Coordinates of C-alpha atoms (C1' of nucleotides) in Angstrom, one line a residue:
Chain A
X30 CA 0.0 0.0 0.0
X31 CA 1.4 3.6 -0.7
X32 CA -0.1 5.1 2.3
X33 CA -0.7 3.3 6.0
X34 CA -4.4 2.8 6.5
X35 CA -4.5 4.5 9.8
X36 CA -3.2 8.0 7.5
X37 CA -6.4 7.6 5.4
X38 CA -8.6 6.9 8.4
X39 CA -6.7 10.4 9.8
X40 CA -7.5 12.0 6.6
X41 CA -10.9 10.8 6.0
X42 CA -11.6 12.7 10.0
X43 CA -9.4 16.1 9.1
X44 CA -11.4 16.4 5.4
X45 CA -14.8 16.2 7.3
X46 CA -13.6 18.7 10.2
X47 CA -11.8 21.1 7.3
X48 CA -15.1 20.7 5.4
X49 CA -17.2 21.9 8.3
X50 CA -19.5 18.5 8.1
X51 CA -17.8 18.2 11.6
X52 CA -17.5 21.4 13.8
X53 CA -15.4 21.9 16.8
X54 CA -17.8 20.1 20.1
X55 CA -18.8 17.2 17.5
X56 CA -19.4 14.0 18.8
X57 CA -17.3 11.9 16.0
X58 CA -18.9 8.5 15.3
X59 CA -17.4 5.8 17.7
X60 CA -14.7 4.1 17.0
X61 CA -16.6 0.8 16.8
X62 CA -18.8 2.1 14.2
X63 CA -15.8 3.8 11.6
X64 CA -14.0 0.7 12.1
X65 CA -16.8 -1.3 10.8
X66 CA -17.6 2.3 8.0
X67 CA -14.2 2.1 6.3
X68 CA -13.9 -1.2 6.5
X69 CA -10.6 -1.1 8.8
X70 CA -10.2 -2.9 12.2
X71 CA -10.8 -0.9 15.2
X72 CA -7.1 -0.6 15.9
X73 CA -6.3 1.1 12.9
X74 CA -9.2 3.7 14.0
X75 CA -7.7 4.0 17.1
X76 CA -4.2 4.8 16.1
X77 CA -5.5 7.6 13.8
X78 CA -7.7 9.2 16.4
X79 CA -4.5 8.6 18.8
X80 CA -2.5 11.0 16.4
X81 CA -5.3 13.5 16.2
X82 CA -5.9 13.5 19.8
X83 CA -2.3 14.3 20.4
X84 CA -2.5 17.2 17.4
X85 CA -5.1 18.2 20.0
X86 CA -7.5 18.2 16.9
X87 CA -10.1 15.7 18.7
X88 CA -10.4 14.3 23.0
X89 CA -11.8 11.8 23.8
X90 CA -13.9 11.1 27.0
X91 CA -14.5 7.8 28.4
X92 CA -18.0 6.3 28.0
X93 CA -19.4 9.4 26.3
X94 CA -17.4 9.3 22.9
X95 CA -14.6 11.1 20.5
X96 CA -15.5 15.1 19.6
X97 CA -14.0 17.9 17.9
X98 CA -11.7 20.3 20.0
X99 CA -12.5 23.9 20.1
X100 CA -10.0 26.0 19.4
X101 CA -8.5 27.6 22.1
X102 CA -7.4 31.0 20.6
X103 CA -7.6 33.8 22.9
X104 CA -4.9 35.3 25.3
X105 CA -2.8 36.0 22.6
X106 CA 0.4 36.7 24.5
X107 CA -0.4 34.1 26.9
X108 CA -0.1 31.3 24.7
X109 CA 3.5 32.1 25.3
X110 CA 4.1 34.0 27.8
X111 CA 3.0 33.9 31.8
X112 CA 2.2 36.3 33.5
X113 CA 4.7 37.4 36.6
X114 CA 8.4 38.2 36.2
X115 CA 9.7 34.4 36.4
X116 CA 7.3 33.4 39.7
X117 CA 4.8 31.6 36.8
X118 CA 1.8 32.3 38.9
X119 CA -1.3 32.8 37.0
X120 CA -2.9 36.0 37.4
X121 CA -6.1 37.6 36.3
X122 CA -6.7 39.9 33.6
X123 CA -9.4 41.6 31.8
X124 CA -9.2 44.0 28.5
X125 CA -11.3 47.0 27.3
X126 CA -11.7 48.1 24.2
X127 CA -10.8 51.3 23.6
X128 CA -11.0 52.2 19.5
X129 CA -12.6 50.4 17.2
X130 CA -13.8 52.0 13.8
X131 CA -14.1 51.4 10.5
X132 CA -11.1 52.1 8.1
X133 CA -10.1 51.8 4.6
X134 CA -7.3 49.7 4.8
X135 CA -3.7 51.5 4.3
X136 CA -1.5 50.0 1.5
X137 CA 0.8 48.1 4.0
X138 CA -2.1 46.4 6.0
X139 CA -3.9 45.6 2.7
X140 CA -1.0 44.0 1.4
X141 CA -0.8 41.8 4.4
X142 CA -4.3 41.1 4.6
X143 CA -4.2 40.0 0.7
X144 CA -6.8 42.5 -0.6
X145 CA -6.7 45.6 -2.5
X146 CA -5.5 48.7 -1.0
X147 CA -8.5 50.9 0.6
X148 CA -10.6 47.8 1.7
X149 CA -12.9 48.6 4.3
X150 CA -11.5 47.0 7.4
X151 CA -12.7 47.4 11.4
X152 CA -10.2 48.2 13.3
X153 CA -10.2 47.4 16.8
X154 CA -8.0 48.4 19.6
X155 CA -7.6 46.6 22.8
X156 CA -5.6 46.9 26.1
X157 CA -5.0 44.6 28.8
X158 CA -5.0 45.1 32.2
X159 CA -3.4 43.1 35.4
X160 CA -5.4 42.7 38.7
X161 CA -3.8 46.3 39.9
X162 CA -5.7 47.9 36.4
X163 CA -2.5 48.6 35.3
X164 CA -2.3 48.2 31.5
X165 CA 0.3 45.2 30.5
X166 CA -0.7 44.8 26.7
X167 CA -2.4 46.4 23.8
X168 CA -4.0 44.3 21.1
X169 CA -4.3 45.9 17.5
X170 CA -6.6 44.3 15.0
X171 CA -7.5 44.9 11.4
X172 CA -10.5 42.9 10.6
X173 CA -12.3 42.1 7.1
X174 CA -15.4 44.7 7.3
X175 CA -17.7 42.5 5.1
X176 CA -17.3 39.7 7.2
X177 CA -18.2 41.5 10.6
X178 CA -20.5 44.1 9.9
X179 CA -21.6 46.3 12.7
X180 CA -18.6 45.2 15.1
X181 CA -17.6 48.7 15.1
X182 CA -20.6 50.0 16.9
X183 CA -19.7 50.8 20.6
X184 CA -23.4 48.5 21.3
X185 CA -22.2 45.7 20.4
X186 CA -20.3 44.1 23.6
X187 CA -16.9 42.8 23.4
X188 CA -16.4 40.2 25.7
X189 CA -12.7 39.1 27.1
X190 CA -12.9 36.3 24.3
X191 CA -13.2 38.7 20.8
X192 CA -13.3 35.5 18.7
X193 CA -16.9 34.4 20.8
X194 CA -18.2 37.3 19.4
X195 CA -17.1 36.4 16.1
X196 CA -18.1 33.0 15.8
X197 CA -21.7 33.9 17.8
X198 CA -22.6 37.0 16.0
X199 CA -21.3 36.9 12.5
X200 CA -21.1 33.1 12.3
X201 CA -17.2 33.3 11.1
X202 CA -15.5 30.1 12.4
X203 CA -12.0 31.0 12.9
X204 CA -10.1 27.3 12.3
X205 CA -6.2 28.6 12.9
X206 CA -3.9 31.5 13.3
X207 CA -0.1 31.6 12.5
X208 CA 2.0 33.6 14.8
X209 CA 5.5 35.3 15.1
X210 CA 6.6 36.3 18.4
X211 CA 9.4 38.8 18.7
X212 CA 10.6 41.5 20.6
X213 CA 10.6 44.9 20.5
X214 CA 10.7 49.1 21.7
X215 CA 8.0 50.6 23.0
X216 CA 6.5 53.6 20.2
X217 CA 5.9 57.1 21.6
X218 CA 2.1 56.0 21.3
X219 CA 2.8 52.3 23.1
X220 CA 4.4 53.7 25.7
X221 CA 1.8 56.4 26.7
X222 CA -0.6 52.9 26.6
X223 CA 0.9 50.8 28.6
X224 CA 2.5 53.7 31.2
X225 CA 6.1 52.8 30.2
X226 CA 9.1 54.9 28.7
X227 CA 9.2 55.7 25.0
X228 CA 11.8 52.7 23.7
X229 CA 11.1 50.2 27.2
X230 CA 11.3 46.6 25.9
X231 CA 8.5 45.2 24.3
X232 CA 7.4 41.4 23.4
X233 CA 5.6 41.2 20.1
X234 CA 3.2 38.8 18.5
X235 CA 1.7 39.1 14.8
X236 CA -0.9 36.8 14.4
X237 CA -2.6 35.8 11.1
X238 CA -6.0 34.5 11.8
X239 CA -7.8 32.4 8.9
X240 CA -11.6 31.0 8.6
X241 CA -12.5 28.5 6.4
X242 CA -10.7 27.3 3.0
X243 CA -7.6 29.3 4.4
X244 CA -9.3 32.6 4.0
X245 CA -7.3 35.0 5.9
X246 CA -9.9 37.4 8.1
X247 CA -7.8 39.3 10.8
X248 CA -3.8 40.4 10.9
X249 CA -3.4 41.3 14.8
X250 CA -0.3 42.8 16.6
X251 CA -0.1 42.9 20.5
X252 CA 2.7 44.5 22.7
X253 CA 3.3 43.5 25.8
X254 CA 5.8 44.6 28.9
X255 CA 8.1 42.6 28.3
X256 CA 8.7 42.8 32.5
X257 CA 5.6 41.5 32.8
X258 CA 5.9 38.4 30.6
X259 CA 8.1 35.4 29.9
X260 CA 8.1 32.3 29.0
X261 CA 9.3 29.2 30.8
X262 CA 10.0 25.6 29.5
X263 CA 12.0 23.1 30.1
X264 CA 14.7 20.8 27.9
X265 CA 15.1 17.0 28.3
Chain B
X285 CA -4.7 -2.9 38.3
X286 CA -3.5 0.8 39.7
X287 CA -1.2 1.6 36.8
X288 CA -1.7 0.9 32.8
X289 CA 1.1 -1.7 32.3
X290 CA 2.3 0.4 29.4
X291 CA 2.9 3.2 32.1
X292 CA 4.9 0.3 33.7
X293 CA 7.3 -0.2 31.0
X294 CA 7.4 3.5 30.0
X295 CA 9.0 3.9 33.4
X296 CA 11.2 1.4 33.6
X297 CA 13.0 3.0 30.2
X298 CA 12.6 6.0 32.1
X299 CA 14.9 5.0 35.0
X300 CA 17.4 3.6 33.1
X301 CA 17.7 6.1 31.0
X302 CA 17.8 8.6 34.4
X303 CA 20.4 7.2 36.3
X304 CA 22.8 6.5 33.5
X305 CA 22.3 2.8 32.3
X306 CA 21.0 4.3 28.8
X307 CA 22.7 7.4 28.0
X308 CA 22.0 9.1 25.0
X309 CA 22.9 7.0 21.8
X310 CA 22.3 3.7 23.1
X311 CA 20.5 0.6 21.7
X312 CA 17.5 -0.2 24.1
X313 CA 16.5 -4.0 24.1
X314 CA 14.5 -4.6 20.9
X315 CA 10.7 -4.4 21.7
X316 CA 10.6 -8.3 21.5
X317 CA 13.4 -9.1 24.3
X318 CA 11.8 -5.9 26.8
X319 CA 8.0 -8.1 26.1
X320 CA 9.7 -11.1 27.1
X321 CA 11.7 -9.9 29.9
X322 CA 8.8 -7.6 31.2
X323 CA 6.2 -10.3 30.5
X324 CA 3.8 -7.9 28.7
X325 CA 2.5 -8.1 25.3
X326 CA 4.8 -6.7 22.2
X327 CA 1.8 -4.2 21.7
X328 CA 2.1 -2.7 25.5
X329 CA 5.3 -2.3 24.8
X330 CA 5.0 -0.6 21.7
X331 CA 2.7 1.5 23.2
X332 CA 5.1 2.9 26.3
X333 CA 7.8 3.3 23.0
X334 CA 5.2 5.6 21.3
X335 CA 5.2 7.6 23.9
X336 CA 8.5 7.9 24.6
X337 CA 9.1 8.7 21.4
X338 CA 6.5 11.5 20.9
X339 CA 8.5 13.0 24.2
X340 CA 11.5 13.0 22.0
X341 CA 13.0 10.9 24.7
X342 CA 13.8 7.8 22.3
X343 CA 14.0 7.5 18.7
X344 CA 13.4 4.5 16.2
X345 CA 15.2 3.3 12.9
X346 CA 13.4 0.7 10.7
X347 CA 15.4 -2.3 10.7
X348 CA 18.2 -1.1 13.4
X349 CA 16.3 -1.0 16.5
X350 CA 15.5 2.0 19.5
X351 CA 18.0 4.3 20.8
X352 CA 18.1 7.3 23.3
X353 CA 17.7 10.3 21.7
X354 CA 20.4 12.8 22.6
X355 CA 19.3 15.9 23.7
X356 CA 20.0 19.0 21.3
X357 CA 20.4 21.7 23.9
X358 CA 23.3 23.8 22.3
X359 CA 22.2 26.9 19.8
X360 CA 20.1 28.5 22.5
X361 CA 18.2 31.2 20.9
X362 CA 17.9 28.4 18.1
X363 CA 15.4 26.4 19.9
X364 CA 12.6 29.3 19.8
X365 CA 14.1 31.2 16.8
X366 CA 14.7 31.0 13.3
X367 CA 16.8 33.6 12.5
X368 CA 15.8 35.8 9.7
X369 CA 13.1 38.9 10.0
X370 CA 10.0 36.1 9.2
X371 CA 11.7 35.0 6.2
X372 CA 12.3 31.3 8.1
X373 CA 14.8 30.7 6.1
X374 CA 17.9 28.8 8.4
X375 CA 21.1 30.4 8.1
X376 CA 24.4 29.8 8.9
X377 CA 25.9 30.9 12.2
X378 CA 29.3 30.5 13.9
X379 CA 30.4 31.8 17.4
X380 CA 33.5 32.8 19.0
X381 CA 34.8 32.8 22.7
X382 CA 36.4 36.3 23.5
X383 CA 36.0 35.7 27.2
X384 CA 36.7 32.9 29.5
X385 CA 38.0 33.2 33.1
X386 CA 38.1 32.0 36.0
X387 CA 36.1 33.8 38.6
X388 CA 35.1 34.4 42.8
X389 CA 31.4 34.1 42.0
X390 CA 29.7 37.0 43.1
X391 CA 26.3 36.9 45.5
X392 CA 23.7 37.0 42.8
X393 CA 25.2 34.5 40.5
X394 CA 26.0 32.2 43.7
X395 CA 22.2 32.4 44.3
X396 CA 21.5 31.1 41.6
X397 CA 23.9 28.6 41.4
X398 CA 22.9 27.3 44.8
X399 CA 26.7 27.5 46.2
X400 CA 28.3 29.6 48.9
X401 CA 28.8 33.4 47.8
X402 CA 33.1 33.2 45.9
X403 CA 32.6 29.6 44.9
X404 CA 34.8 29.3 41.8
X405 CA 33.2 29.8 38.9
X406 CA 34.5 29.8 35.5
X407 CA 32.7 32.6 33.3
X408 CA 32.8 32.2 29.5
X409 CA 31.8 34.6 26.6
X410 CA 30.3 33.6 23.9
X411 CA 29.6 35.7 20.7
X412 CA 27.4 34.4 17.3
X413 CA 27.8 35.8 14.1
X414 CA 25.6 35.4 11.0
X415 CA 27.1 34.5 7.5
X416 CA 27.8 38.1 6.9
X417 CA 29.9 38.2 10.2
X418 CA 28.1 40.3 12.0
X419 CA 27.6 39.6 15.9
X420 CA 23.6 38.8 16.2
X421 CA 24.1 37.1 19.8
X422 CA 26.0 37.3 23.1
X423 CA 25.8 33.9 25.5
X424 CA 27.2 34.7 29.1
X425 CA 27.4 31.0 30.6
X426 CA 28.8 30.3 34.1
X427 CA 30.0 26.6 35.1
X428 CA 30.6 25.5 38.4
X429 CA 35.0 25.3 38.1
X430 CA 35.2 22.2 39.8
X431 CA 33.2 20.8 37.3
X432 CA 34.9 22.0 34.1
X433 CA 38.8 22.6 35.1
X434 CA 40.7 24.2 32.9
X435 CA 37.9 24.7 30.4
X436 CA 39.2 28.6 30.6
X437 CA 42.6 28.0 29.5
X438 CA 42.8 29.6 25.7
X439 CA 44.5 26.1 24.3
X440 CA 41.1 24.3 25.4
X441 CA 39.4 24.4 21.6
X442 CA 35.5 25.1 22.2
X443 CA 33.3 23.9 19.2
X444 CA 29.8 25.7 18.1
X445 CA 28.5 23.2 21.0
X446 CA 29.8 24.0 23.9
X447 CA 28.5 21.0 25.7
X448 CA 30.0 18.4 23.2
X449 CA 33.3 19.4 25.0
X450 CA 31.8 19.3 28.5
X451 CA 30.9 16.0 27.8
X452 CA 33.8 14.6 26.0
X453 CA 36.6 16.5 27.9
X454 CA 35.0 16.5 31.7
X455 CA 32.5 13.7 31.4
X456 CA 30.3 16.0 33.0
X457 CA 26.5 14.4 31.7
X458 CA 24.2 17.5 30.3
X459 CA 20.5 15.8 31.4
X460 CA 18.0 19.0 31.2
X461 CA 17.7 22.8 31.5
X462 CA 14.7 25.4 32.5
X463 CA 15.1 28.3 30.2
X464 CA 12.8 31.3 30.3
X465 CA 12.5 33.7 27.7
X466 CA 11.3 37.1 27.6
X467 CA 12.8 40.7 26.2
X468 CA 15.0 43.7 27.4
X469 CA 16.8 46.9 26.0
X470 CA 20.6 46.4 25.5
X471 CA 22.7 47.4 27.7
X472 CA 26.1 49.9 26.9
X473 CA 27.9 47.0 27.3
X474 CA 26.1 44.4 24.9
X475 CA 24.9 47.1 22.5
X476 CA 28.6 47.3 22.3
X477 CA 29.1 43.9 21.6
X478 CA 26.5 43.4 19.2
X479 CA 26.8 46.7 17.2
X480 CA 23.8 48.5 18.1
X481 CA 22.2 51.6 19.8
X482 CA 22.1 51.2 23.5
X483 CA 18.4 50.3 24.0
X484 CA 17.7 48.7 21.4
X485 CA 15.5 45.5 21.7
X486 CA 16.5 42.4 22.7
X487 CA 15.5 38.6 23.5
X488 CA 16.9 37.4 26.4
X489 CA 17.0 33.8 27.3
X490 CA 17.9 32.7 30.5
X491 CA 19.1 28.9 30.9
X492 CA 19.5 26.7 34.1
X493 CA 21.8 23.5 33.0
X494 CA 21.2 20.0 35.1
X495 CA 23.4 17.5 35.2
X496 CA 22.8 14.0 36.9
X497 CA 20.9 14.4 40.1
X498 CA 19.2 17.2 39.4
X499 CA 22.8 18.8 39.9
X500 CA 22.8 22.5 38.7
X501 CA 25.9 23.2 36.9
X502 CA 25.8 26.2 34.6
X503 CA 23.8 29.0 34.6
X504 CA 23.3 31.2 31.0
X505 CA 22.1 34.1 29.7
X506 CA 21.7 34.8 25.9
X507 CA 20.8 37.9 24.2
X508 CA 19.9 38.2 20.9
X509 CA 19.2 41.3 18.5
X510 CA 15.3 41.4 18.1
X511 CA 15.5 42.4 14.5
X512 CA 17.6 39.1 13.5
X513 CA 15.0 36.9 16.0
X514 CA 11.4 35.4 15.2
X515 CA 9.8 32.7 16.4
X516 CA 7.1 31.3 14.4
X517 CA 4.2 28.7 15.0
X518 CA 0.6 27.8 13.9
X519 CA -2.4 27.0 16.3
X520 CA -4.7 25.0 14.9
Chain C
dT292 C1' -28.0 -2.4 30.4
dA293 C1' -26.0 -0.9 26.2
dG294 C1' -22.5 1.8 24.2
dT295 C1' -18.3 4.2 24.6
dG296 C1' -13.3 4.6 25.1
dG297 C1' -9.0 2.4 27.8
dT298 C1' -6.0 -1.4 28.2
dC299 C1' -4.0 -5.7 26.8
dT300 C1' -3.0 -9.8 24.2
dA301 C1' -1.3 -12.9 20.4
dG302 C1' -0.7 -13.3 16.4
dA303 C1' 0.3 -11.9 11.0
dC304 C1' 2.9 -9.9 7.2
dC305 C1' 5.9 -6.2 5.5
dA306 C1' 10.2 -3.0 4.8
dC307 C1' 14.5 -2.1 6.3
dT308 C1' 19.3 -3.1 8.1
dC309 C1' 23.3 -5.7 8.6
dC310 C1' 26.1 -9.7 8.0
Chain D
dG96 C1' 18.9 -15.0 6.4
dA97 C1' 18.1 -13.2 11.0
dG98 C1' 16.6 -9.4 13.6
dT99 C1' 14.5 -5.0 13.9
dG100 C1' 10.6 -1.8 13.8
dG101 C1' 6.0 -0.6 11.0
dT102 C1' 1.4 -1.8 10.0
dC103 C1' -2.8 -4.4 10.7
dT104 C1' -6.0 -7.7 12.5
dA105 C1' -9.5 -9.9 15.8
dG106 C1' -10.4 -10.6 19.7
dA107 C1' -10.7 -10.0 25.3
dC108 C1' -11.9 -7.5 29.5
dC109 C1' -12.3 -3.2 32.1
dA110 C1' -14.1 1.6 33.5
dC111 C1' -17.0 5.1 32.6
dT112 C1' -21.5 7.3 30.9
dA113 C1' -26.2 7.8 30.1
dA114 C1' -30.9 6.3 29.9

DNA sequence: TAGTGGTCTAGACCACTCC
DNA sequence: GAGTGGTCTAGACCACTAA
């Protein structure tokens, strides 16, 4: 056989989750009942949900069944990064949003976004705050207006979680993001933000954010203190 | 039964491979002799392989059998980093050792250490350049001396992986490290080093190096120039 | 009680490596 | 050709969940 049968049981799962036939809280059909579907033993179903349990792309849960994960997005920053200079202890945090309008996109964001220049975008501008209310990170993000229409007016809530909003409201599914994280100094307009001197250390992420068929929908940068976040991990 | 049996096996490779029966390179008993002598099924023992292998902890060859993977510590920045601004593409680096001495370790690096403040310590200086030889990193490592002796004298050639000579030279057993990454401004000193403005952004990474035992043995810190420094990753 | 995933077994055949 | 890991099968029994 050219390919193992447990890759084209994998596959056979990923084309109906990347189709949207299965959405993210799914139940999957049981293991028992593919096995006997595709004509494999249940073994070979096993060992592909194995792999896409591990890719975190399906859990399982004893006696109730095999779903789709939900992506788990949010926090930006803290994906990498914890909170607390080095003590790793999880704090609490909440974020306002300050700006949010609509724009015709700028050449440079345009260009990134893949569209032509002067696209209506939303932007939306958000800051971070620790439990002392002191601002630790600003979120900037250029959205596609024609997929989110009416985000930019100050009625419609914007909870902790942006991407709820998204997925509730305008029924955009947001499937995965592509990040760079790297560092840098604080802008005259940063600092006054975040309460810091004009070229303090900042760490930066860009994050791509694309909906179904790969369609990119959001370019985001956030700045953070870069005292108030690292990241630990350890080697073996 | 209280544990899977898989668990069973998976820690048995585990302490072998912790207290120095395995070290990194060796042949581990064929899957075949460990179910016979463990008197489990081939498949359990598969299984405990699998995930040993996913941890990176062992690695398998068709036809030759399972070894123990050797840990690839060295290239710091490296591990987080591609170098390149988000181009991804992996270049070619060198480094150079401008600095090594033998030191009185001062209170704050003592502390960290976990020895008695003027413990001998031997400090060496590590500078990375890119293929246009320009400097694009700075490592500051400390080793305990009694570890590494006469690691400082000039006539001691150190390779691009510093630990190959620890190993080989001092039989001194690199087992894990903590490292924590975050960001700062460059200091007069680095900026020096590195050819940039004073305050200019960097990564920092700071390592803690184990040795058998959980015995610390060298403390690091690497800074790297922010514009040469990206990590990139996809969420899915 | 029926159905699910979790563990475990005992084989089979294949592809690769080395002698 | 002997030994290794890679794939695949067809069962068994268990623990958990829900009705």
């Amino acid at each position: 056989m050219s390919q193992p049968l447990y890759q084209a049981v994998k596959q056979h799962l990923l084309d109906k989750i990347n189709t949207g036939k299965l959405v993210p809280g799914d139940l999957i059909p049981s293991e028992a009942q593919l096995s006997r579907a595709l004509g494999v033993s249940i073994g070979t179903v096993r060992k592909a949900i194995d792999i896409l349990e591990q890719e975190r792309k399906l859990y399982r849960h004893q006696g109730k069944g095999t779903y789709v994960s939900h992506v788990n997005f949010d926090n930006s920053l803290f994906r990498f990064f914890t909170y607390g200079d080095e003590t790793g202890e999880s704090a609490r945090f909440h974020k306002e949003t300050p700006e949010r309008r609509r724009v015709d996109g700028e050449k440079w964001i345009c260009k990134i976004l893949q569209v032509p220049a002067n696209t209506p975008l939303i932007y939306i501008e958000r800051v971070g705050f620790d439990h002392q209310e002191l601002p630790v990170l600003v979120e900037q993000c250029w959205w596609l207006a024609e997929l989110v229409p009416g985000i930019e007016n100050a009625e419609v809530h914007i909870p902790d979680l942006l991407y709820a909003v998204i997925e509730e409201r305008f029924g955009v599914h947001v499937i995965r993001a592509e990040e760079t994280l790297t560092a840098d100094s604080a802008t005259e307009y940063l600092s006054h933000k975040l309460l810091i001197e004009p070229g303090a250390p900042l760490v930066v992420l860009h994050r791509r954010t694309y909906s179904n068929n790969d369609r990119l929908i959001e370019y985001r940068i956030t700045h953070g203190r870069a005292d108030r976040f690292s990241y630990k991990t350890e080697i073996r």
